[in-house]
Coordinates of C-alpha atoms and ligand atoms in Angstrom, one line a residue:
X69 CA -79.0 172.8 -2.2
X70 CA -77.8 175.8 -0.5
X71 CA -73.8 175.7 -0.9
X72 CA -72.4 176.8 2.7
X73 CA -68.6 176.4 2.1
X74 CA -66.6 176.7 -0.8
X75 CA -63.0 177.1 -1.9
X76 CA -61.6 178.1 -5.2
X77 CA -58.1 177.7 -6.0
X78 CA -57.0 177.5 -2.4
X79 CA -53.2 177.4 -2.1
X80 CA -51.4 177.2 1.3
X81 CA -47.7 177.2 2.3
X82 CA -45.6 176.2 5.5
X83 CA -42.8 178.7 5.4
X84 CA -41.4 178.6 1.9
X85 CA -42.8 175.0 0.8
X86 CA -46.2 175.0 -0.9
X87 CA -48.4 172.2 0.4
X88 CA -51.8 173.0 -1.2
X89 CA -52.0 173.7 -4.9
X90 CA -55.4 175.3 -6.1
X91 CA -58.0 173.1 -3.9
X92 CA -61.5 173.6 -5.2
X93 CA -64.2 172.2 -2.5
X94 CA -67.7 172.6 -2.3
X95 CA -69.9 171.6 0.8
X96 CA -73.6 172.1 0.7
X97 CA -75.9 172.4 3.5
X98 CA -77.0 169.0 5.0
X99 CA -74.2 167.1 3.1
X100 CA -71.4 165.2 4.5
X101 CA -68.3 165.3 2.4
X102 CA -65.2 163.1 3.0
X103 CA -61.7 164.5 2.1
X104 CA -59.8 161.3 1.5
X105 CA -56.1 161.0 1.1
X106 CA -52.9 159.1 2.3
X107 CA -50.4 160.3 4.9
X108 CA -49.1 163.4 4.3
X109 CA -51.7 164.3 1.2
X110 CA -52.6 167.7 2.6
X111 CA -55.9 166.8 4.4
X112 CA -55.0 168.9 7.6
X113 CA -53.6 171.5 6.1
X114 CA -56.8 171.8 4.0
X115 CA -58.7 171.8 7.4
X116 CA -56.3 174.3 9.0
X117 CA -56.7 176.7 6.2
X118 CA -60.4 176.4 6.1
X119 CA -60.5 177.1 10.0
X120 CA -58.1 180.1 9.5
X121 CA -55.3 178.3 11.6
X122 CA -52.9 178.9 8.8
X123 CA -53.2 181.8 6.0
X124 CA -54.4 181.1 2.5
X125 CA -51.8 182.1 0.2
X126 CA -53.9 182.3 -3.1
X127 CA -57.4 181.6 -3.9
X128 CA -60.7 182.3 -2.2
X129 CA -62.9 180.8 0.4
X130 CA -66.4 181.7 1.1
X131 CA -68.6 180.7 3.7
X132 CA -72.4 181.3 3.6
X133 CA -71.6 183.4 0.7
X134 CA -69.4 185.7 2.6
X135 CA -65.6 185.9 1.5
X136 CA -63.7 184.8 4.5
X137 CA -60.3 184.1 2.8
X138 CA -58.5 186.2 5.3
X139 CA -60.7 186.0 8.2
X140 CA -59.0 185.0 11.4
X141 CA -59.8 181.8 13.2
X142 CA -62.1 183.3 15.8
X143 CA -64.1 185.1 13.3
X144 CA -65.0 182.0 11.2
X145 CA -65.7 180.3 14.6
X146 CA -68.3 182.9 15.4
X147 CA -69.5 182.5 11.5
X148 CA -70.3 179.0 12.6
X149 CA -67.3 177.1 11.3
X150 CA -66.2 174.4 14.0
X151 CA -63.0 172.9 13.8
X152 CA -62.1 169.7 15.6
X153 CA -58.4 169.4 15.1
X154 CA -56.4 166.0 14.8
X155 CA -55.0 166.4 18.4
X156 CA -58.5 167.2 19.5
X157 CA -57.4 169.9 21.9
X158 CA -59.7 169.6 25.0
X159 CA -58.8 171.3 28.2
X160 CA -57.1 168.7 30.0
X161 CA -57.4 169.9 33.6
X162 CA -61.2 170.8 33.2
X163 CA -64.0 168.3 33.7
X164 CA -65.7 167.1 30.6
X165 CA -68.9 169.0 31.7
X166 CA -66.7 172.3 32.2
X167 CA -65.2 171.6 28.7
X168 CA -68.7 171.6 27.3
X169 CA -70.0 174.7 29.2
X170 CA -67.0 176.7 28.2
X171 CA -67.9 176.1 24.5
X172 CA -71.4 176.6 25.0
X173 CA -72.7 179.7 22.8
X174 CA -75.6 180.6 20.7
X175 CA -74.9 179.9 16.8
X176 CA -75.3 182.3 14.0
X177 CA -78.8 183.4 13.4
X178 CA -79.6 182.8 17.2
X179 CA -79.2 178.8 16.9
X180 CA -79.7 177.0 20.0
X181 CA -80.1 173.5 18.9
X182 CA -77.2 172.0 21.1
X183 CA -77.6 172.5 25.1
X184 CA -76.0 170.4 27.7
X185 CA -78.9 168.2 28.4
X186 CA -79.2 167.3 24.4
X187 CA -75.5 166.5 24.4
X188 CA -75.9 164.1 27.2
X189 CA -78.7 162.6 24.9
X190 CA -76.4 162.1 22.1
X191 CA -73.5 161.2 23.9
X192 CA -74.4 158.7 26.6
X193 CA -70.9 157.8 27.0
X194 CA -70.0 161.0 28.3
X195 CA -72.7 161.2 30.8
X196 CA -70.9 159.0 33.4
X197 CA -67.5 160.9 32.8
X198 CA -68.9 164.2 33.2
X199 CA -67.0 164.9 36.4
X200 CA -63.7 163.3 35.0
X201 CA -60.8 165.7 34.0
X202 CA -60.3 165.6 30.2
X203 CA -57.0 164.8 30.2
X204 CA -57.8 161.4 32.0
X205 CA -60.0 160.2 29.4
X206 CA -59.2 157.6 26.6
X207 CA -58.4 158.7 23.2
X208 CA -61.8 157.8 21.8
X209 CA -63.8 159.5 24.8
X210 CA -61.7 162.6 23.9
X211 CA -62.7 162.6 20.5
X212 CA -66.6 162.2 21.4
X213 CA -65.7 165.2 24.0
X214 CA -64.1 167.2 21.0
X215 CA -67.0 166.7 18.7
X216 CA -69.4 167.4 21.6
X217 CA -67.6 170.7 22.3
X218 CA -67.9 171.8 18.8
X219 CA -71.6 171.1 18.6
X220 CA -72.1 173.0 22.0
X221 CA -71.3 176.2 19.7
X222 CA -74.2 175.5 17.5
X223 CA -72.0 175.7 14.4
X224 CA -73.4 175.7 10.8
X225 CA -70.3 173.5 9.5
X226 CA -68.3 170.8 11.5
X227 CA -64.6 170.3 10.2
X228 CA -63.5 167.1 11.5
X229 CA -59.9 166.1 11.1
X230 CA -59.5 162.2 11.2
X231 CA -62.0 161.5 14.0
X232 CA -61.2 157.8 13.8
X233 CA -57.3 158.1 13.8
X234 CA -55.7 155.6 16.4
X235 CA -58.9 154.5 18.0
X236 CA -60.0 151.0 18.6
X237 CA -62.4 149.4 16.1
X238 CA -65.6 149.6 18.8
X239 CA -64.8 153.3 19.4
X240 CA -64.5 154.0 15.7
X241 CA -67.9 152.3 15.5
X242 CA -69.5 154.7 18.0
X243 CA -67.9 157.7 16.6
X244 CA -69.4 156.4 13.1
X245 CA -72.8 155.9 14.4
X246 CA -72.8 159.5 16.2
X247 CA -71.6 161.1 12.8
X248 CA -74.3 159.1 11.0
X249 CA -77.0 160.3 13.3
X250 CA -75.6 163.9 13.2
X251 CA -75.7 163.6 9.3
X252 CA -79.4 162.4 9.5
X253 CA -80.3 165.2 11.7
X254 CA -79.1 167.7 9.0
X255 CA -75.6 168.6 10.2
X256 CA -73.1 169.7 7.5
X257 CA -69.7 168.1 7.8
X258 CA -66.4 168.1 6.3
X259 CA -64.7 165.0 7.2
X260 CA -60.8 164.4 6.5
X261 CA -60.1 160.7 6.7
X262 CA -57.4 158.2 5.5
X263 CA -60.2 155.3 6.4
X264 CA -62.6 155.2 3.5
X265 CA -64.6 152.3 5.1
X266 CA -65.2 154.6 8.0
X267 CA -66.7 157.1 5.6
X268 CA -68.8 154.7 3.7
X269 CA -71.9 154.8 5.9
X270 CA -71.3 158.6 7.0
X271 CA -70.4 160.6 3.9
X272 CA -72.6 161.6 0.9
X273 CA -69.8 162.8 -1.1
X274 CA -65.9 162.4 -1.3
X275 CA -63.1 164.3 -2.7
X276 CA -59.7 162.7 -2.9
X277 CA -56.7 164.8 -2.3
X278 CA -53.0 163.8 -3.1
X279 CA -49.9 165.8 -3.1
X280 CA -52.1 168.9 -2.4
X281 CA -54.3 168.5 -5.3
X282 CA -57.9 167.3 -5.8
X283 CA -57.4 164.5 -7.9
X284 CA -61.0 163.0 -7.9
X285 CA -64.7 163.8 -6.9
X286 CA -67.6 161.4 -6.7
X287 CA -70.4 160.5 -4.5
X288 CA -69.1 158.0 -1.6
X289 CA -70.6 154.9 -3.3
X290 CA -68.9 155.9 -6.8
X291 CA -65.5 156.3 -5.1
X292 CA -66.0 153.0 -3.2
X293 CA -66.6 151.2 -6.5
X294 CA -63.7 152.7 -8.2
X295 CA -61.0 150.3 -7.4
X296 CA -58.6 152.1 -9.6
X297 CA -58.6 155.6 -7.7
X298 CA -58.7 153.8 -4.5
X299 CA -55.4 151.9 -5.5
X300 CA -53.8 154.9 -6.8
X301 CA -54.6 157.6 -4.1
X302 CA -55.9 155.8 -1.1
X303 CA -54.0 152.9 0.8
X304 CA -56.6 150.2 0.0
Ligands
LIG582 N1 -45.9 172.7 10.4 C1 -45.3 172.1 9.2 N2 -44.5 172.5 8.6 C2 -43.9 172.2 7.5 N3 -44.3 171.1 6.8 C3 -45.6 170.4 7.3 C4 -46.2 170.9 8.5 N4 -47.4 170.2 8.8 C5 -47.4 169.4 7.6 N5 -46.3 169.5 6.7 C6 -46.2 168.8 5.5 O1 -47.3 169.1 4.8 C7 -47.8 167.9 3.9 C8 -49.3 167.7 4.1 O2 -49.6 167.4 5.5 P1 -50.8 167.1 6.1 O3 -50.5 167.2 7.5 O4 -51.7 168.1 5.6 O5 -51.2 165.8 5.6 P2 -52.5 164.8 6.1 O6 -52.9 164.6 4.7 O7 -53.3 165.4 7.0 O8 -51.6 163.5 6.5 P3 -52.2 162.6 7.9 O9 -52.9 161.5 7.3 O10 -50.7 162.1 8.2 O11 -52.6 163.3 8.9 C9 -46.9 167.0 4.3 O12 -45.9 166.9 3.4 C10 -46.2 167.3 5.7 O13 -45.0 166.9 5.9
LIG583 MG1 -53.7 164.8 8.9

């Protein structure tokens, strides 16, 4: 298995307060790693540090073997790291189709797997919304659009921060199905989530974060069978 993304001893701060304390993560090509933890555990901070939205204070981040520890966000994006933040950040005044077209680019190594027609195929719900302003979509529709937009850049790795958060169960199921299909198609995904059940049929591996430390690592089935770890670090 080829390792694509790796952090060693990653630490990050907001101002003077340290939030991440030496995070070690490894994501291999074609795997989906669930980064699980409670409210405030440090999931989003980890994702932001990986995306280059906040600086890494200590430690090292490598992507495809290259050291990106201090690379700015746009360089990481160009190298093939696509980040979908918690608040999705679609362009509210642009149509769904324009949001997708703005994001269209050839990926690293000339990857062109994702084009508009393929997006419509994989995201049938978006087809009938193509002319609607993104700001008028429901939360779930915006989440789908945000994932579709990330794919339009033909990335090597998707960083998804709590895609199920705040969505109705039926929409969560739709997003779950989509992520499962992406994973089956060979996508490499880091999925930050509070909801372990959502991850069960999607992720291959799991890392549990608590107070800015990785406290447990397992495959997702092992984690789901581990009542003690779930009780201690996850709200279930
Ligand atoms: N901009 C910020 N400035 C200062 N502290 C912050 C900031 N954002 C987050 N924090 C703090 O950092 C810690 C980790 O927050 P983070 O957002 O990474 O958690 P999370 O695991 O994503 O939680 P959630 O499930 O609520 O999204 C929390 O204690 C939080 O209060
Ligand atoms: Mg968060």
